[in-house]
Short mmCIF file of C-alpha atoms and ligand atoms in Angstrom, two decimals:
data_model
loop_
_atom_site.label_atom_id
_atom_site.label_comp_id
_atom_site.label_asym_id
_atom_site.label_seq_id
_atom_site.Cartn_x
_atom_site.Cartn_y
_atom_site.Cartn_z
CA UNK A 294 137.56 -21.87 81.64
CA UNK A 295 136.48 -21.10 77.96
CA UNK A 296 134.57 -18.42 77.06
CA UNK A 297 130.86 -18.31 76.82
CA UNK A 298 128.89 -16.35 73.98
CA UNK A 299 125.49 -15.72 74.37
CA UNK A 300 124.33 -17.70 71.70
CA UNK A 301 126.38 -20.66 69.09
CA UNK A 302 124.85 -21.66 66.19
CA UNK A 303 123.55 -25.24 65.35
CA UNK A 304 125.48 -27.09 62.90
CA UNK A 305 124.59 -30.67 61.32
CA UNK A 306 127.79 -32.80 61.04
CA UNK A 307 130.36 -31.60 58.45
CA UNK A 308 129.68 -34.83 56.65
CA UNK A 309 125.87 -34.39 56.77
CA UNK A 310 126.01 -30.90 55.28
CA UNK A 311 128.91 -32.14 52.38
CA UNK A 312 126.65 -35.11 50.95
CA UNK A 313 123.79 -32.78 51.44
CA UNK A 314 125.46 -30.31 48.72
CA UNK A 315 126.92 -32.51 46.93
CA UNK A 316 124.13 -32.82 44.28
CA UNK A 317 124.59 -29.51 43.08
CA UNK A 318 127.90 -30.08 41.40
CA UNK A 319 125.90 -32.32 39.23
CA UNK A 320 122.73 -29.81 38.79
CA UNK A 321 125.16 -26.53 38.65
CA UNK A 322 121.88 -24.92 39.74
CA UNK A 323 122.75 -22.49 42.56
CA UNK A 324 120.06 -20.29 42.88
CA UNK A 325 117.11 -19.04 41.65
CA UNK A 326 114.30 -21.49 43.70
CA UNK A 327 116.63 -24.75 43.53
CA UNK A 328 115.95 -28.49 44.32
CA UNK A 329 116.90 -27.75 47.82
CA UNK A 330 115.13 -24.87 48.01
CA UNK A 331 112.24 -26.07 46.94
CA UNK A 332 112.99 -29.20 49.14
CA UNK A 333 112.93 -27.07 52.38
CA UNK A 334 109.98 -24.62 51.76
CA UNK A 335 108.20 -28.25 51.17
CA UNK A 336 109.41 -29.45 54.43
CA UNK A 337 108.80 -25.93 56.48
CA UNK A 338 105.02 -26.65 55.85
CA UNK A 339 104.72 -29.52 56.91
CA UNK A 340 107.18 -28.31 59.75
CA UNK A 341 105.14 -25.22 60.99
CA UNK A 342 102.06 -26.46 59.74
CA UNK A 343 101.06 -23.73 57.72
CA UNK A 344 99.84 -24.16 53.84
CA UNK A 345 102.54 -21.56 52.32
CA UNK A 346 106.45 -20.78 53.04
CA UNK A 347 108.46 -18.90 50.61
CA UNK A 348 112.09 -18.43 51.29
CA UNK A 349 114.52 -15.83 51.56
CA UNK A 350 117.72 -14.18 52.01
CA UNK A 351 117.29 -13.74 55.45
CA UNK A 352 114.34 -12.21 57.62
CA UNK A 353 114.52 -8.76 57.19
CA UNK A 354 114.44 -8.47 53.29
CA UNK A 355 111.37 -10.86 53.93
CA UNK A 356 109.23 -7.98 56.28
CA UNK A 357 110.57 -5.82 53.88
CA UNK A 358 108.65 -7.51 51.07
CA UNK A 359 105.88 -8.34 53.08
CA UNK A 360 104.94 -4.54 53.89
CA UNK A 361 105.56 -3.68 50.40
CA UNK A 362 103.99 -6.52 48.15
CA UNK A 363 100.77 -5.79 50.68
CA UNK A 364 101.02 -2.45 49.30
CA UNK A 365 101.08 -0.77 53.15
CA UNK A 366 100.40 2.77 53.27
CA UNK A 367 100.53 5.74 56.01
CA UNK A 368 101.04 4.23 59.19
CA UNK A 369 101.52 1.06 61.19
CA UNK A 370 101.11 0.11 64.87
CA UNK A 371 104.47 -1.60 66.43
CA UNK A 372 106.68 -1.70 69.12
CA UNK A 373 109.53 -0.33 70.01
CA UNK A 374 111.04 -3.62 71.91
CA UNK A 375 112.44 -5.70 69.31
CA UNK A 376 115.63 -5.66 67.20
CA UNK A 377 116.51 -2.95 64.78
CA UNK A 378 114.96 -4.80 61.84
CA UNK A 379 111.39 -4.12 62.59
CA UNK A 380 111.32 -0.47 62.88
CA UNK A 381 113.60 -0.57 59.71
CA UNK A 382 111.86 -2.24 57.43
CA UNK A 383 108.72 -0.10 58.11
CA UNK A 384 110.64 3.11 58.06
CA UNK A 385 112.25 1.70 54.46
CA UNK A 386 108.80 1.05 53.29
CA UNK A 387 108.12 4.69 53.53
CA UNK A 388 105.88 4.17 56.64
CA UNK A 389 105.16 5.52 59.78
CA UNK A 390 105.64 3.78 62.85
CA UNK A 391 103.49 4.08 66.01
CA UNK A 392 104.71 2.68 68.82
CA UNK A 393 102.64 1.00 70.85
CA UNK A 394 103.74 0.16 74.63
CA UNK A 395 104.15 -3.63 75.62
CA UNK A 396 102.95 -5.42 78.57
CA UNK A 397 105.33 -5.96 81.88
CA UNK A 398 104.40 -9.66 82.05
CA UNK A 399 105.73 -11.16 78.28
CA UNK A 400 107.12 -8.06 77.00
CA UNK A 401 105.11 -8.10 73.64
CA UNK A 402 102.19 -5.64 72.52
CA UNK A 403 100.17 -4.60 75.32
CA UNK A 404 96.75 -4.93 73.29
CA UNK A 405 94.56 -3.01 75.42
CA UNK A 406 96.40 0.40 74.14
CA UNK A 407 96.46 -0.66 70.49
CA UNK A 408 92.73 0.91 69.65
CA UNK A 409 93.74 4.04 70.78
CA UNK A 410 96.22 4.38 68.09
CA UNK A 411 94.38 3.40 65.11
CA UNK A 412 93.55 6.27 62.87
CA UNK A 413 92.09 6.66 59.48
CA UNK A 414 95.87 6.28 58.68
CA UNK A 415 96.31 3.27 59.85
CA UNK A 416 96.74 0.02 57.21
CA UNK A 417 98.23 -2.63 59.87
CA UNK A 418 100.07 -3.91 63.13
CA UNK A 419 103.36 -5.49 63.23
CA UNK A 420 104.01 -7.20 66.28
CA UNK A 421 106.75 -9.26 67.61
CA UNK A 422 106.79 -12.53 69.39
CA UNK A 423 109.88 -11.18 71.55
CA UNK A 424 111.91 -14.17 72.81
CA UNK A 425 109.71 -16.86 71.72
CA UNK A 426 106.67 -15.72 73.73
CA UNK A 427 103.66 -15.23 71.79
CA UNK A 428 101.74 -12.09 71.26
CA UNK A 429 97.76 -11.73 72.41
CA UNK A 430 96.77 -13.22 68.51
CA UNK A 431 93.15 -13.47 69.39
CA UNK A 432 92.69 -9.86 70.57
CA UNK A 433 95.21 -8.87 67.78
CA UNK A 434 93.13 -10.86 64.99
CA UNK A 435 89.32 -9.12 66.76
CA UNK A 436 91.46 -5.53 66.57
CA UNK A 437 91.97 -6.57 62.63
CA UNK A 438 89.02 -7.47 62.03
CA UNK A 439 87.31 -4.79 63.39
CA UNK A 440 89.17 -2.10 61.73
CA UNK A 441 89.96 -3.86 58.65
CA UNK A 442 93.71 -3.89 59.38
CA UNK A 443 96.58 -6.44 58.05
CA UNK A 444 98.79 -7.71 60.55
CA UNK A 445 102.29 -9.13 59.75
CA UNK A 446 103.94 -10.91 62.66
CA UNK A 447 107.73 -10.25 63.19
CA UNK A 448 107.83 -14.26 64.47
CA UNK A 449 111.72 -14.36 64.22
CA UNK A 450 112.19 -15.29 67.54
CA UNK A 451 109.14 -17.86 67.28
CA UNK A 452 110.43 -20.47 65.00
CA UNK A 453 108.57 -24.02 66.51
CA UNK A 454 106.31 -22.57 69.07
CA UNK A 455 102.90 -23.13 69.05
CA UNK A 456 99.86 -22.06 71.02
CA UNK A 457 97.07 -24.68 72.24
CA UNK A 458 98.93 -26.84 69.18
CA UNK A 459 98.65 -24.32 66.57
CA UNK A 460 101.82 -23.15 64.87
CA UNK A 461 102.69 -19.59 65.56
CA UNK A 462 103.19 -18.83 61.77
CA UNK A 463 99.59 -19.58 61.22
CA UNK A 464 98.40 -15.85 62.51
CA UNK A 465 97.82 -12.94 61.23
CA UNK A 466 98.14 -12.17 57.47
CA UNK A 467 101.87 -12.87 56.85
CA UNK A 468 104.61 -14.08 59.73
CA UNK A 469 108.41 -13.66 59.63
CA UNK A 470 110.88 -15.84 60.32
CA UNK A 471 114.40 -15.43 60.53
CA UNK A 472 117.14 -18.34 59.80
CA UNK A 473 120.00 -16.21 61.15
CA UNK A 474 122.90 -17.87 62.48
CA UNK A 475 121.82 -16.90 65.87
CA UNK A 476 118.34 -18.07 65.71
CA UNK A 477 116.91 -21.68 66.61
CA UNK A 478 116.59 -22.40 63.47
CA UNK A 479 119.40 -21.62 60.80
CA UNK A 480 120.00 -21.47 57.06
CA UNK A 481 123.65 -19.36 58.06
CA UNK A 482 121.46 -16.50 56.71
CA UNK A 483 117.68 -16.52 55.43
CA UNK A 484 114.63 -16.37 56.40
CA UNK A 485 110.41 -17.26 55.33
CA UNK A 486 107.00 -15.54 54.91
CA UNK A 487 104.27 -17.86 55.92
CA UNK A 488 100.63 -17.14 55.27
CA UNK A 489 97.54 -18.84 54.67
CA UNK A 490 96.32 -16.95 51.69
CA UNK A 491 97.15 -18.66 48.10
CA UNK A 492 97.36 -15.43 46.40
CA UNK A 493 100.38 -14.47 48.24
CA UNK A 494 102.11 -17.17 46.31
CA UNK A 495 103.00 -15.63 42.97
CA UNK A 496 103.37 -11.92 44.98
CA UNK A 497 106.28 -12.63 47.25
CA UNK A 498 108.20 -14.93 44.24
CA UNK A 499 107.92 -11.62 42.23
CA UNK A 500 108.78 -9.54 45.00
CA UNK A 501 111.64 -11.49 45.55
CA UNK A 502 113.04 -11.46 42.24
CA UNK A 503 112.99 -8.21 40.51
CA UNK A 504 109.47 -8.15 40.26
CA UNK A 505 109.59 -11.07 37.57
CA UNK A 506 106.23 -12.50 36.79
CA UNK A 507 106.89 -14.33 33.36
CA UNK A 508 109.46 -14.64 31.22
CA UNK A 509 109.28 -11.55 29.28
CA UNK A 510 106.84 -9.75 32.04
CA UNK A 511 108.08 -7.62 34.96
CA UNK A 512 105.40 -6.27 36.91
CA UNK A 513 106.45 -4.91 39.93
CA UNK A 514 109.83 -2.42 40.94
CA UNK A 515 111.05 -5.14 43.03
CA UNK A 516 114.74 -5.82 44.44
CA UNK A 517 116.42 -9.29 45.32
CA UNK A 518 115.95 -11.47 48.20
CA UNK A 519 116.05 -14.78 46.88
CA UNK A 520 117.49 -18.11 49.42
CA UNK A 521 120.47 -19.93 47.50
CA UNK A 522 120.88 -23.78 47.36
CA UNK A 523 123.80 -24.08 50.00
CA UNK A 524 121.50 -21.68 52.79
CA UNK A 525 118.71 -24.44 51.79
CA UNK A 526 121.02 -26.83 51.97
CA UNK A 527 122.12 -26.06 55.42
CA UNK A 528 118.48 -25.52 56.22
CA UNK A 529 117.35 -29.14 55.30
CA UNK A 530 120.17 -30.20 57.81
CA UNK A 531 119.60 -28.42 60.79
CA UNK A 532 115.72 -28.82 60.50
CA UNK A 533 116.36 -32.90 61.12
CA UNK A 534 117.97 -32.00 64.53
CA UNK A 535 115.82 -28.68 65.51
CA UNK A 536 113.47 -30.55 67.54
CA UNK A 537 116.59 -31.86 69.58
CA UNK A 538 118.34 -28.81 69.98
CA UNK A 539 115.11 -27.21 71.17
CA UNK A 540 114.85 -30.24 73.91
CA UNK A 541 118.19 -29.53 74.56
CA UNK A 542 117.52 -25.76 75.10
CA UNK A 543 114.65 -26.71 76.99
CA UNK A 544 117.09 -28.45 79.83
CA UNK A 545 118.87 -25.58 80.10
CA UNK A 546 116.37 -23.19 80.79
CA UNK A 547 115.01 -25.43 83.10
CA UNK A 548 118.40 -25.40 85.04
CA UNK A 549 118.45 -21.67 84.74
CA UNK A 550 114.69 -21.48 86.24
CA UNK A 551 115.53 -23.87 89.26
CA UNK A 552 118.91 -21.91 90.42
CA UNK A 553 117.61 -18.26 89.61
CA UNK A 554 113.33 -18.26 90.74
CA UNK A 555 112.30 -17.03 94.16
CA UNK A 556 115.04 -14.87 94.59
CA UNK A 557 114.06 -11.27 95.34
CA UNK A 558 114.44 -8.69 92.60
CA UNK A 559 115.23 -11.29 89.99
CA UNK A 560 111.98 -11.87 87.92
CA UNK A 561 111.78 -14.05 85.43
CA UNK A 562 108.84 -14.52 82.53
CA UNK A 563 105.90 -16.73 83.59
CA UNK A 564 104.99 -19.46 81.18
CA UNK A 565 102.50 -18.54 78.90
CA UNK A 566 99.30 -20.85 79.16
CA UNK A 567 98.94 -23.17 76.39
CA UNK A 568 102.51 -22.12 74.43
CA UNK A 569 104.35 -24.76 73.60
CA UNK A 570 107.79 -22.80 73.73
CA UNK A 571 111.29 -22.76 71.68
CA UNK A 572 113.21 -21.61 74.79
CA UNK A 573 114.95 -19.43 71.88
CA UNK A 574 115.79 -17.25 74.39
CA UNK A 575 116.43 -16.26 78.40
CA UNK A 576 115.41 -13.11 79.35
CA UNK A 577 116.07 -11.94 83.64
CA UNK A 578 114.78 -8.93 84.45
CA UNK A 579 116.48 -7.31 87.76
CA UNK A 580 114.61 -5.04 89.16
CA UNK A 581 115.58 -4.02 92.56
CA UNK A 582 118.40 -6.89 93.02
CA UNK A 583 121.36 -6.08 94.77
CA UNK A 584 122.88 -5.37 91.69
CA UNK A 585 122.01 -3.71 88.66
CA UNK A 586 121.57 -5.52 85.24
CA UNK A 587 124.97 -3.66 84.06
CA UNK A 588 126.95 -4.60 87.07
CA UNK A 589 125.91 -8.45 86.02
CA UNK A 590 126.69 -8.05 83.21
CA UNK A 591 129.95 -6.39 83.89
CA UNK A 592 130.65 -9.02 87.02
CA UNK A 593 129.77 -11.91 83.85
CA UNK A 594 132.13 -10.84 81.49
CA UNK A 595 135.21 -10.70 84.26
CA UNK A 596 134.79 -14.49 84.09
CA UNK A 597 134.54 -14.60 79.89
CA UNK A 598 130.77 -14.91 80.01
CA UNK A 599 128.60 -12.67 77.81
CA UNK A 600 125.58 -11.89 78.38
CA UNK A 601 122.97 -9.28 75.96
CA UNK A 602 121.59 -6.55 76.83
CA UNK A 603 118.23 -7.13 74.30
CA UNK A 604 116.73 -4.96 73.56
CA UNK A 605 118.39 -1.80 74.84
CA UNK A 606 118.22 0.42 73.72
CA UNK A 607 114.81 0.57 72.05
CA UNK A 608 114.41 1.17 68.39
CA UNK A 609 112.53 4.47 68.95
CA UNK A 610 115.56 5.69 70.69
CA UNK A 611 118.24 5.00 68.14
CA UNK A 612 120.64 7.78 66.92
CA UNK A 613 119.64 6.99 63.41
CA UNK A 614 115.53 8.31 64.69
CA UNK A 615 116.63 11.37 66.88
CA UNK A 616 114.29 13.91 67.62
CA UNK A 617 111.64 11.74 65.21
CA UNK A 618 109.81 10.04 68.35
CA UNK A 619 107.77 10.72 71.21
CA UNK A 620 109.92 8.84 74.05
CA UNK A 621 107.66 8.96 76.63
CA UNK A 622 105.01 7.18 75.06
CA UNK A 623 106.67 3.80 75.62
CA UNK A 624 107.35 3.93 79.37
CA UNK A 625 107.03 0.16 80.13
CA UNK A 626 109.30 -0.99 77.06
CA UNK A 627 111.85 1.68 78.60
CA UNK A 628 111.35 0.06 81.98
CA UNK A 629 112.14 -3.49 80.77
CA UNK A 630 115.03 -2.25 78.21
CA UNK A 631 117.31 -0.87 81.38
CA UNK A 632 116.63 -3.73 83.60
CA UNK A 633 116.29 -6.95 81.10
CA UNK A 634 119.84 -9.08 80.21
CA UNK A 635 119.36 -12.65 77.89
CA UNK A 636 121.28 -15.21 79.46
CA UNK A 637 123.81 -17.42 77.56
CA UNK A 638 121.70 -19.77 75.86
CA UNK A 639 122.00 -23.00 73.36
CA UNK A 640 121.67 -26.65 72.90
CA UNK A 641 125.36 -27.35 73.82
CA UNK A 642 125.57 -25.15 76.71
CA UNK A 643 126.59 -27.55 79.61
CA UNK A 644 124.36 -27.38 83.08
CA UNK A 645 127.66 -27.00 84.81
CA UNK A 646 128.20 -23.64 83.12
CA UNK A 647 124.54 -22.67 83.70
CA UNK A 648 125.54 -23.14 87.48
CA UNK A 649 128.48 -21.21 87.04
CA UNK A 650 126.75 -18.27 85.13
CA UNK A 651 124.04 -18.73 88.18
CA UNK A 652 126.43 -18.78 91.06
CA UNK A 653 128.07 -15.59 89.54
CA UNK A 654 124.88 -13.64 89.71
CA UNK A 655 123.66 -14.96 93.22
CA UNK A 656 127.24 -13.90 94.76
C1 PLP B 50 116.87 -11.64 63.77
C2 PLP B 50 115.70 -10.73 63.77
C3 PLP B 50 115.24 -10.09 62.61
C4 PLP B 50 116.00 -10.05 61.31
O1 PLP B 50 116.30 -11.25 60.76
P1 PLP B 50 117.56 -11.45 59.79
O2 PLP B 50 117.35 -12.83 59.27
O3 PLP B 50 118.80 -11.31 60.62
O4 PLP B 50 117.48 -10.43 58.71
C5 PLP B 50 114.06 -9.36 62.68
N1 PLP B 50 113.38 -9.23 63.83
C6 PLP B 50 113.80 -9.80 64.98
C7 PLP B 50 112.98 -9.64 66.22
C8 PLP B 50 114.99 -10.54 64.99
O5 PLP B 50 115.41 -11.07 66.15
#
């Protein structure tokens, strides 16, 4: 039996991805918003339906920017339950998280404890679309509204989904998307800003660039985070066969849904009403199975299968933050970070091996 990896990353055909780079021997333009680059942010909104993409180096460099070319200050409402990047890049920006607890049914912000956290400090809420579900926009966007707040979706998990057939970059201020290797969408590395607001145009190119807004002007201390023409390259690939992978996906979490519901102490995520999903990820909670998530996981990995253990633990309980947080304020994210484990999932990943990974956990 081979091994199975929680995730594999889509890849066109060698021969697809050769002819598509194969213009830029003649150009000899590499970088530096390229043909293909240009090509791709082009075809991302008309992909995600949203009026603006700019590319970048990956995802993270892209919050980064966003938090900083919004010109963020004091302190910003999150969560704790989401990869390392998000907590980062607000922490980077010189800004002060406050975590917010999620809700036990999709695991993203529980909105009805955000109001009690805004002060006279607060400039804006990042929250995450963990796993491809979609955050409570509406109540997020009244919150906003009310309080005069920007909000800047993390949306790397969210690449394709929509809600009642609008795109989930569309919300908020600014989304972020990540083209990580790992993600349903790739560009190897890389990663977008979407946003409906024109002015944002010209702000994240210069942010992206040095802070270059002509050529002899430099307005802005600004680093690099620029896409190059082979990640756009791979991009314009991959985004001919994303909406077959994600069918593909789809199968096997269908697979996964028939052989693991109704079983006591396994719960899995309801389906969100009106989200079309990316099935991006699988996340199993058990909580009070015969086994614990770790022994599962353990009991996986004697047979070569890996599963993740995401997110555990939670960014407000990294080394790197020690003694910095109040850990008791996120009780529910806690909860779901010792009992949730992501299930191998991607396009190729046969239903045989789903009902191996299955039978494994159900023995
Ligand atoms: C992958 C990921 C990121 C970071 O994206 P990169 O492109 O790897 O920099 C940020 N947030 C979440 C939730 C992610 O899963």
């Amino acid at each position: 039996m081979s091994v199975i990896q929680v995730t594999r990353s889509s890849m066109p055909h060698f021969d697809e991805y050769v002819h598509e780079i194969k213009e830029l021997w003649d150009s000899r333009w590499l970088t530096n918003m390229g043909m293909k680059h240009n090509e791709l942010e082009k075809q991302l909104c008309s992909y995600l339906q949203v009026p603006f993409v700019s590319l970048f180096s990956n995802g993270h460099l892209a919050l980064e920017v966003a938090l900083e070319a919004l010109e963020l200050d004091g302190e910003v409402i999150t969560t704790p339950f989401t990869f390392a990047s998000t907590t980062h890049a607000i922490v980077r920006r010189g800004l002060k998280p406050v975590f917010c607890d999620v809700n036990p049914i999709d695991y993203t912000i529980d909105v009805s404890l955000i109001e009690s956290l805004i002060t006279d400090k607060t400039s804006a809420i990042v929250p995450v679309h963990v796993y491809g579900h979609m955050c409570n926009v509406k109540e997020i966007e009244s919150l906003a509204q009310k309080y005069n707040l920007k909000v800047i979706y993390d949306a790397a998990h969210a690449f394709g989904t929509k809600l009642n057939g609008k795109d989930v970059g569309s919300f908020g201020d600014v989304s972020m998307f990540s083209f990580h290797a790992t993600k349903v969408f790739n560009t190897i590395e890389g990663g977008a800003l979407t946003f409906n607001n024109e002015l944002y145009v010209n702000l994240f190119q210069s942010f992206k660039n040095f802070g270059i807004t002509g050529p002899e002007d430099v307005s802005y201390v600004a680093g690099n985070a620029k896409m190059n023409e082979f990640q756009a390259a791979m991009g314009l690939c991959n985004l001919r066969h994303v909406d077959e992978e994600i069918a593909k996906r789809k199968h096997v979490v269908e697979q996964y849904k028939k052989e693991l519901s109704g079983i006591e102490g396994i719960q899995l995520s309801p389906e969100q009403e009106g989200l079309q999903s990316n099935y991006a990820y699988f996340p199993v909670m058990f909580n009070g199975y015969k086994y614990s998530r770790d022994e599962i996981i353990k009991r996986l990995a004697e047979h070569d299968i890996f599963a993740r253990k995401y997110f555990y633990p939670l960014t407000n309980e990294f080394a790197c933050y020690e003694g910095k947080f109040d850990l008791g304020s996120t009780p529910v994210a806690a909860y779901i970070g010792n009992r949730v484990l992501t299930l191998p999932l991607y396009a190729d990943l046969n239903l045989e091996d789903v009902n191996r990974i299955c039978t494994i956990i159900k023995s």
